[in-house]
């Protein structure tokens, strides 16, 4: 079974050909980071225009030098939700165009489901497990009971963790995306500034990052001669502390010994380091995909799409993208 997968929910245009038996045939990805960097964040209209400009050349690149004929795909997988609506519209229209022309079924995928299943591209995880999805748009904890069966445990009440990285980077004049650059600078600095860890002691599994971002803003206003590496390091320690503490609380509350950590922020070197230490100390199994699979890509959409197709789930041709269908609900649609 072979799928063409399409991902355009945010600022990465990504396509992939994936064989359910042999794995990835080829994948291509074009990041728009340079386009958005001067603005310190993703500009939705620019993102949609870039997807429109790049999808067809990327499809040509995907097929170039392969003996693969697009007619041989069995179905088209695509990100339906959540994401920037203008960007989703471009990808969904493209997926429909290919499916209609070739007479193949359309398989809708939830972007967060894609992120969760990014780990399965490397290793199968036994159910049930706890998933921390930590990206530019989300910071959520889910209990994953089976494919398509997700229980929301908690999430951010304001900014997502990746968003706070991007906003802090913008304050420090470091461009977009902020995560990779802060990650790198933090390793060269000392966590010498005391920053708050909002909600770290709350009994629930919710998060809050906006107070931390404000505290960084106040810090750089007050401290005239700060070292950017030290601010980066202090900020990163706070984010990692919060993410680790809530993930451990989720394992504790559910009694589950398997933690999956996915999404762009799971590429963070310090988060990986601390979680690995904790998994050894507390004897739970930790699954984090390769950093290339942490950030947005079409491979994860192909994997989740294939699982959906195997279960007979396809979408009608008049399906429309939605900016935000909750994952729990999506799992129940078309089932
Ligand atoms: O999953 P993703 O590619 O897109 C969304 O679905 O949002 O995540 C992008 C986010 C951005 O906020 C980016 O700054 C953050 O992931 N990110 C990181 C790192 N690499 C990417 N955050 C912290 N450390 C990193 N190494
Ligand atoms: Zn994502």
Tab-separated table of N, CA and C in Angstrom, residues 90-213:
chain	number	residue	atom	x	y	z
A	90	UNK	N	-4.499	25.363	1.156
A	90	UNK	CA	-3.624	25.083	0.012
A	90	UNK	C	-3.316	23.586	-0.071
A	91	UNK	N	-2.917	23.002	1.057
A	91	UNK	CA	-2.554	21.578	1.060
A	91	UNK	C	-3.743	20.673	0.782
A	92	UNK	N	-4.895	21.012	1.373
A	92	UNK	CA	-6.082	20.177	1.182
A	92	UNK	C	-6.520	20.247	-0.289
A	93	UNK	N	-6.471	21.440	-0.878
A	93	UNK	CA	-6.863	21.573	-2.293
A	93	UNK	C	-5.914	20.783	-3.188
A	94	UNK	N	-4.643	20.843	-2.860
A	94	UNK	CA	-3.642	20.102	-3.622
A	94	UNK	C	-3.912	18.587	-3.518
A	95	UNK	N	-4.147	18.126	-2.285
A	95	UNK	CA	-4.420	16.689	-2.068
A	95	UNK	C	-5.667	16.267	-2.850
A	96	UNK	N	-6.690	17.107	-2.807
A	96	UNK	CA	-7.927	16.796	-3.545
A	96	UNK	C	-7.661	16.730	-5.047
A	97	UNK	N	-6.863	17.689	-5.541
A	97	UNK	CA	-6.554	17.728	-6.972
A	97	UNK	C	-5.892	16.438	-7.428
A	98	UNK	N	-4.905	15.981	-6.656
A	98	UNK	CA	-4.190	14.749	-7.013
A	98	UNK	C	-5.150	13.553	-6.934
A	99	UNK	N	-5.898	13.480	-5.822
A	99	UNK	CA	-6.804	12.339	-5.621
A	99	UNK	C	-7.873	12.289	-6.715
A	100	UNK	N	-8.418	13.443	-7.051
A	100	UNK	CA	-9.483	13.504	-8.067
A	100	UNK	C	-8.941	13.096	-9.440
A	101	UNK	N	-7.780	13.643	-9.779
A	101	UNK	CA	-7.193	13.354	-11.099
A	101	UNK	C	-6.875	11.866	-11.245
A	102	UNK	N	-6.342	11.281	-10.180
A	102	UNK	CA	-5.925	9.877	-10.268
A	102	UNK	C	-7.038	8.903	-9.868
A	103	UNK	N	-8.150	9.445	-9.399
A	103	UNK	CA	-9.252	8.580	-8.960
A	103	UNK	C	-8.893	7.765	-7.727
A	104	UNK	N	-8.176	8.390	-6.782
A	104	UNK	CA	-7.743	7.670	-5.565
A	104	UNK	C	-8.450	8.250	-4.336
A	105	UNK	N	-8.588	7.447	-3.270
A	105	UNK	CA	-9.244	7.962	-2.061
A	105	UNK	C	-8.388	9.004	-1.320
A	106	UNK	N	-9.107	9.831	-0.545
A	106	UNK	CA	-8.475	10.856	0.282
A	106	UNK	C	-8.514	10.398	1.738
A	107	UNK	N	-7.409	10.505	2.443
A	107	UNK	CA	-7.387	10.099	3.853
A	107	UNK	C	-6.963	11.285	4.727
A	108	UNK	N	-7.905	11.804	5.535
A	108	UNK	CA	-7.590	12.967	6.374
A	108	UNK	C	-6.786	12.563	7.609
A	109	UNK	N	-5.821	13.402	7.967
A	109	UNK	CA	-4.996	13.124	9.149
A	109	UNK	C	-5.025	14.354	10.051
A	110	UNK	N	-5.042	14.106	11.362
A	110	UNK	CA	-4.920	15.186	12.352
A	110	UNK	C	-3.426	15.417	12.559
A	111	UNK	N	-3.021	16.679	12.475
A	111	UNK	CA	-1.594	17.001	12.580
A	111	UNK	C	-0.979	16.443	13.882
A	112	UNK	N	-1.728	16.517	14.975
A	112	UNK	CA	-1.172	16.042	16.255
A	112	UNK	C	-1.079	14.515	16.286
A	113	UNK	N	-2.007	13.869	15.591
A	113	UNK	CA	-1.933	12.408	15.472
A	113	UNK	C	-0.656	12.064	14.689
A	114	UNK	N	-0.392	12.863	13.653
A	114	UNK	CA	0.845	12.690	12.894
A	114	UNK	C	2.048	12.790	13.816
A	115	UNK	N	2.082	13.840	14.638
A	115	UNK	CA	3.221	14.002	15.556
A	115	UNK	C	3.356	12.781	16.469
A	116	UNK	N	2.240	12.342	17.056
A	116	UNK	CA	2.320	11.183	17.972
A	116	UNK	C	2.950	9.990	17.251
A	117	UNK	N	2.502	9.752	16.014
A	117	UNK	CA	2.962	8.547	15.310
A	117	UNK	C	4.325	8.716	14.651
A	118	UNK	N	4.931	9.914	14.789
A	118	UNK	CA	6.290	10.087	14.257
A	118	UNK	C	7.254	9.099	14.923
A	119	UNK	N	7.002	8.756	16.189
A	119	UNK	CA	7.912	7.804	16.852
A	119	UNK	C	7.789	6.404	16.245
A	120	UNK	N	6.598	6.062	15.747
A	120	UNK	CA	6.380	4.721	15.188
A	120	UNK	C	7.169	4.507	13.890
A	121	UNK	N	7.619	5.596	13.268
A	121	UNK	CA	8.452	5.445	12.065
A	121	UNK	C	9.795	4.809	12.437
A	122	UNK	N	10.142	4.901	13.719
A	122	UNK	CA	11.419	4.325	14.175
A	122	UNK	C	11.220	3.080	15.038
A	123	UNK	N	10.158	3.084	15.839
A	123	UNK	CA	9.975	2.005	16.811
A	123	UNK	C	8.497	1.887	17.176
A	124	UNK	N	7.990	0.675	17.300
A	124	UNK	CA	6.592	0.525	17.722
A	124	UNK	C	6.505	0.704	19.237
A	125	UNK	N	5.487	1.399	19.680
A	125	UNK	CA	5.293	1.616	21.123
A	125	UNK	C	4.039	0.841	21.538
A	126	UNK	N	4.176	0.168	22.658
A	126	UNK	CA	3.039	-0.605	23.168
A	126	UNK	C	1.974	0.332	23.751
A	127	UNK	N	0.702	0.004	23.564
A	127	UNK	CA	-0.382	0.795	24.163
A	127	UNK	C	-0.662	0.283	25.563
A	128	UNK	N	-1.217	1.091	26.462
A	128	UNK	CA	-1.406	2.529	26.329
A	128	UNK	C	-0.095	3.271	26.630
A	129	UNK	N	-0.023	4.508	26.175
A	129	UNK	CA	1.129	5.337	26.542
A	129	UNK	C	0.693	6.783	26.722
A	130	UNK	N	1.558	7.539	27.408
A	130	UNK	CA	1.312	8.973	27.591
A	130	UNK	C	2.102	9.702	26.512
A	131	UNK	N	1.446	10.671	25.847
A	131	UNK	CA	2.151	11.451	24.823
A	131	UNK	C	2.180	12.917	25.219
A	132	UNK	N	3.384	13.476	25.236
A	132	UNK	CA	3.538	14.932	25.391
A	132	UNK	C	3.777	15.474	23.987
A	133	UNK	N	2.841	16.309	23.531
A	133	UNK	CA	3.006	16.938	22.215
A	133	UNK	C	3.397	18.378	22.477
A	134	UNK	N	4.598	18.716	22.061
A	134	UNK	CA	5.118	20.024	22.435
A	134	UNK	C	5.706	20.699	21.189
A	135	UNK	N	4.928	21.683	20.682
A	135	UNK	CA	5.318	22.270	19.392
A	135	UNK	C	5.113	23.777	19.416
A	136	UNK	N	5.068	24.379	18.232
A	136	UNK	CA	4.865	25.822	18.156
A	136	UNK	C	3.424	26.208	18.460
A	137	UNK	N	2.506	25.292	18.219
A	137	UNK	CA	1.091	25.600	18.416
A	137	UNK	C	0.462	24.848	19.577
A	138	UNK	N	1.124	23.819	20.091
A	138	UNK	CA	0.514	22.968	21.121
A	138	UNK	C	1.481	22.588	22.229
A	139	UNK	N	0.931	22.451	23.419
A	139	UNK	CA	1.637	21.794	24.519
A	139	UNK	C	0.562	21.004	25.232
A	140	UNK	N	0.440	19.743	24.873
A	140	UNK	CA	-0.663	18.913	25.345
A	140	UNK	C	-0.161	17.567	25.840
A	141	UNK	N	-0.865	17.055	26.834
A	141	UNK	CA	-0.610	15.685	27.283
A	141	UNK	C	-1.838	14.839	26.950
A	142	UNK	N	-1.602	13.715	26.314
A	142	UNK	CA	-2.695	12.800	25.962
A	142	UNK	C	-2.390	11.404	26.487
A	143	UNK	N	-3.470	10.705	26.830
A	143	UNK	CA	-3.349	9.282	27.088
A	143	UNK	C	-3.759	8.611	25.776
A	144	UNK	N	-2.861	7.849	25.186
A	144	UNK	CA	-3.163	7.181	23.913
A	144	UNK	C	-3.497	5.730	24.219
A	145	UNK	N	-4.779	5.390	24.058
A	145	UNK	CA	-5.227	4.041	24.427
A	145	UNK	C	-5.046	3.054	23.280
A	146	UNK	N	-5.153	3.596	22.065
A	146	UNK	CA	-5.008	2.769	20.857
A	146	UNK	C	-4.951	3.749	19.694
A	147	UNK	N	-4.750	3.254	18.475
A	147	UNK	CA	-4.767	4.187	17.351
A	147	UNK	C	-6.170	4.807	17.254
A	148	UNK	N	-6.248	6.132	17.253
A	148	UNK	CA	-7.547	6.816	17.144
A	148	UNK	C	-8.258	7.013	18.468
A	149	UNK	N	-7.704	6.451	19.553
A	149	UNK	CA	-8.359	6.627	20.869
A	149	UNK	C	-7.458	7.442	21.782
A	150	UNK	N	-7.811	8.746	21.867
A	150	UNK	CA	-6.973	9.702	22.594
A	150	UNK	C	-7.776	10.329	23.718
A	151	UNK	N	-7.148	10.399	24.904
A	151	UNK	CA	-7.813	11.098	26.022
A	151	UNK	C	-6.959	12.279	26.429
A	152	UNK	N	-7.561	13.466	26.365
A	152	UNK	CA	-6.845	14.690	26.724
A	152	UNK	C	-6.619	14.721	28.239
A	153	UNK	N	-5.365	14.905	28.642
A	153	UNK	CA	-5.056	14.943	30.071
A	153	UNK	C	-4.833	16.364	30.560
A	154	UNK	N	-4.323	17.201	29.673
A	154	UNK	CA	-4.047	18.594	30.053
A	154	UNK	C	-3.325	19.291	28.929
A	155	UNK	N	-3.321	20.615	28.998
A	155	UNK	CA	-2.649	21.365	27.932
A	155	UNK	C	-2.389	22.783	28.377
A	156	UNK	N	-1.792	23.559	27.492
A	156	UNK	CA	-1.454	24.917	27.888
A	156	UNK	C	-2.693	25.803	27.940
A	157	UNK	N	-2.674	26.699	28.916
A	157	UNK	CA	-3.798	27.620	29.069
A	157	UNK	C	-3.532	28.914	28.301
A	158	UNK	N	-2.298	29.089	27.837
A	158	UNK	CA	-1.986	30.313	27.077
A	158	UNK	C	-1.029	29.969	25.934
A	159	UNK	N	0.245	30.364	26.054
A	159	UNK	CA	1.190	30.096	24.962
A	159	UNK	C	1.593	28.625	24.931
A	160	UNK	N	1.961	28.149	23.738
A	160	UNK	CA	2.586	26.822	23.638
A	160	UNK	C	4.074	26.988	23.952
A	161	UNK	N	4.732	25.890	24.323
A	161	UNK	CA	6.153	25.992	24.693
A	161	UNK	C	6.988	26.522	23.520
A	162	UNK	N	6.726	26.003	22.314
A	162	UNK	CA	7.494	26.452	21.141
A	162	UNK	C	7.248	27.927	20.853
A	163	UNK	N	6.004	28.330	21.074
A	163	UNK	CA	5.647	29.741	20.867
A	163	UNK	C	6.440	30.613	21.839
A	164	UNK	N	6.618	30.134	23.078
A	164	UNK	CA	7.371	30.943	24.047
A	164	UNK	C	8.849	31.003	23.632
A	165	UNK	N	9.378	29.918	23.082
A	165	UNK	CA	10.747	29.964	22.546
A	165	UNK	C	10.818	31.025	21.442
A	166	UNK	N	9.829	31.014	20.555
A	166	UNK	CA	9.857	31.951	19.419
A	166	UNK	C	9.710	33.397	19.884
A	167	UNK	N	8.856	33.616	20.906
A	167	UNK	CA	8.659	34.989	21.390
A	167	UNK	C	9.894	35.504	22.131
A	168	UNK	N	10.498	34.640	22.935
A	168	UNK	CA	11.707	35.048	23.655
A	168	UNK	C	12.836	35.325	22.650
A	169	UNK	N	12.929	34.497	21.611
A	169	UNK	CA	13.961	34.727	20.581
A	169	UNK	C	13.730	36.071	19.893
A	170	UNK	N	12.474	36.383	19.675
A	170	UNK	CA	12.145	37.665	19.027
A	170	UNK	C	12.601	38.825	19.924
A	171	UNK	N	12.341	38.709	21.239
A	171	UNK	CA	12.764	39.765	22.190
A	171	UNK	C	14.273	39.940	22.168
A	172	UNK	N	14.965	38.823	21.973
A	172	UNK	CA	16.437	38.876	22.005
A	172	UNK	C	17.023	39.153	20.613
A	173	UNK	N	16.145	39.374	19.645
A	173	UNK	CA	16.599	39.693	18.276
A	173	UNK	C	17.273	38.509	17.590
A	174	UNK	N	16.783	37.287	17.880
A	174	UNK	CA	17.454	36.088	17.346
A	174	UNK	C	16.770	35.486	16.128
A	175	UNK	N	15.696	36.116	15.647
A	175	UNK	CA	15.012	35.605	14.442
A	175	UNK	C	14.067	34.454	14.750
A	176	UNK	N	13.550	33.835	13.702
A	176	UNK	CA	12.578	32.744	13.813
A	176	UNK	C	13.084	31.549	13.016
A	177	UNK	N	12.893	30.302	13.429
A	177	UNK	CA	12.301	29.888	14.700
A	177	UNK	C	13.286	30.027	15.860
A	178	UNK	N	12.723	30.290	17.043
A	178	UNK	CA	13.576	30.568	18.199
A	178	UNK	C	14.161	29.331	18.854
A	179	UNK	N	13.456	28.188	18.743
A	179	UNK	CA	13.882	26.996	19.480
A	179	UNK	C	15.320	26.583	19.223
A	180	UNK	N	15.672	26.337	17.960
A	180	UNK	CA	17.032	25.833	17.708
A	180	UNK	C	18.123	26.806	18.165
A	181	UNK	N	17.917	28.098	17.971
A	181	UNK	CA	18.970	29.063	18.313
A	181	UNK	C	19.087	29.218	19.834
A	182	UNK	N	17.955	29.230	20.534
A	182	UNK	CA	18.027	29.320	22.005
A	182	UNK	C	18.656	28.045	22.570
A	183	UNK	N	18.303	26.920	21.994
A	183	UNK	CA	18.863	25.633	22.413
A	183	UNK	C	20.399	25.693	22.337
A	184	UNK	N	20.888	26.216	21.224
A	184	UNK	CA	22.339	26.271	21.007
A	184	UNK	C	23.004	27.274	21.973
A	185	UNK	N	22.412	28.476	22.085
A	185	UNK	CA	22.995	29.500	22.962
A	185	UNK	C	22.972	29.058	24.423
A	186	UNK	N	21.884	28.386	24.810
A	186	UNK	CA	21.731	27.966	26.205
A	186	UNK	C	22.879	27.062	26.642
A	187	UNK	N	23.395	26.283	25.714
A	187	UNK	CA	24.484	25.364	26.040
A	187	UNK	C	25.791	26.107	26.300
A	188	UNK	N	25.838	27.356	25.845
A	188	UNK	CA	27.054	28.153	26.058
A	188	UNK	C	26.912	29.095	27.251
A	189	UNK	N	25.751	29.077	27.927
A	189	UNK	CA	25.531	29.993	29.048
A	189	UNK	C	25.289	29.268	30.356
A	190	UNK	N	25.008	30.067	31.398
A	190	UNK	CA	24.714	29.532	32.736
A	190	UNK	C	23.281	29.914	33.107
A	191	UNK	N	22.532	29.013	33.751
A	191	UNK	CA	21.158	29.372	34.135
A	191	UNK	C	21.151	30.245	35.395
A	192	UNK	N	21.809	31.419	35.323
A	192	UNK	CA	22.042	32.190	36.547
A	192	UNK	C	20.875	33.073	36.966
A	193	UNK	N	19.882	33.269	36.089
A	193	UNK	CA	18.741	34.118	36.453
A	193	UNK	C	17.588	33.258	36.953
A	194	UNK	N	16.972	33.739	38.037
A	194	UNK	CA	15.814	33.002	38.581
A	194	UNK	C	14.577	33.375	37.812
A	195	UNK	N	13.958	32.419	37.169
A	195	UNK	CA	12.739	32.689	36.418
A	195	UNK	C	11.609	31.805	36.945
A	196	UNK	N	10.366	32.296	36.836
A	196	UNK	CA	9.254	31.503	37.387
A	196	UNK	C	8.972	30.242	36.572
A	197	UNK	N	8.357	29.283	37.219
A	197	UNK	CA	7.906	28.049	36.551
A	197	UNK	C	6.404	27.962	36.784
A	198	UNK	N	5.623	28.743	36.032
A	198	UNK	CA	4.182	28.837	36.320
A	198	UNK	C	3.503	27.465	36.328
A	199	UNK	N	2.656	27.277	37.296
A	199	UNK	CA	1.791	26.091	37.445
A	199	UNK	C	2.544	24.789	37.693
A	200	UNK	N	3.839	24.896	37.947
A	200	UNK	CA	4.593	23.634	38.083
A	200	UNK	C	4.063	22.781	39.243
A	201	UNK	N	3.558	23.436	40.284
A	201	UNK	CA	3.063	22.672	41.433
A	201	UNK	C	1.555	22.457	41.414
A	202	UNK	N	0.880	22.886	40.354
A	202	UNK	CA	-0.578	22.692	40.336
A	202	UNK	C	-0.872	21.201	40.183
A	203	UNK	N	-1.953	20.766	40.782
A	203	UNK	CA	-2.290	19.337	40.787
A	203	UNK	C	-2.695	18.830	39.397
A	204	UNK	N	-3.181	19.753	38.557
A	204	UNK	CA	-3.659	19.332	37.238
A	204	UNK	C	-2.486	19.147	36.266
A	205	UNK	N	-2.819	18.803	35.027
A	205	UNK	CA	-1.771	18.559	34.027
A	205	UNK	C	-1.760	19.672	32.975
A	206	UNK	N	-2.160	20.875	33.425
A	206	UNK	CA	-2.130	22.016	32.510
A	206	UNK	C	-0.804	22.764	32.607
A	207	UNK	N	-0.580	23.580	31.594
A	207	UNK	CA	0.665	24.348	31.513
A	207	UNK	C	0.335	25.829	31.326
A	208	UNK	N	1.328	26.679	31.639
A	208	UNK	CA	1.194	28.108	31.319
A	208	UNK	C	2.609	28.637	31.055
A	209	UNK	N	2.757	29.308	29.939
A	209	UNK	CA	4.097	29.822	29.598
A	209	UNK	C	4.142	31.337	29.429
A	210	UNK	N	2.967	31.999	29.472
A	210	UNK	CA	3.014	33.427	29.143
A	210	UNK	C	3.704	34.238	30.256
A	211	UNK	N	3.541	33.815	31.524
A	211	UNK	CA	4.191	34.518	32.636
A	211	UNK	C	5.707	34.401	32.548
A	212	UNK	N	6.161	33.273	32.093
A	212	UNK	CA	7.603	33.057	31.946
A	212	UNK	C	8.159	34.008	30.878
A	213	UNK	N	7.427	34.104	29.786
A	213	UNK	CA	7.834	35.004	28.697
A	213	UNK	C	7.902	36.459	29.208
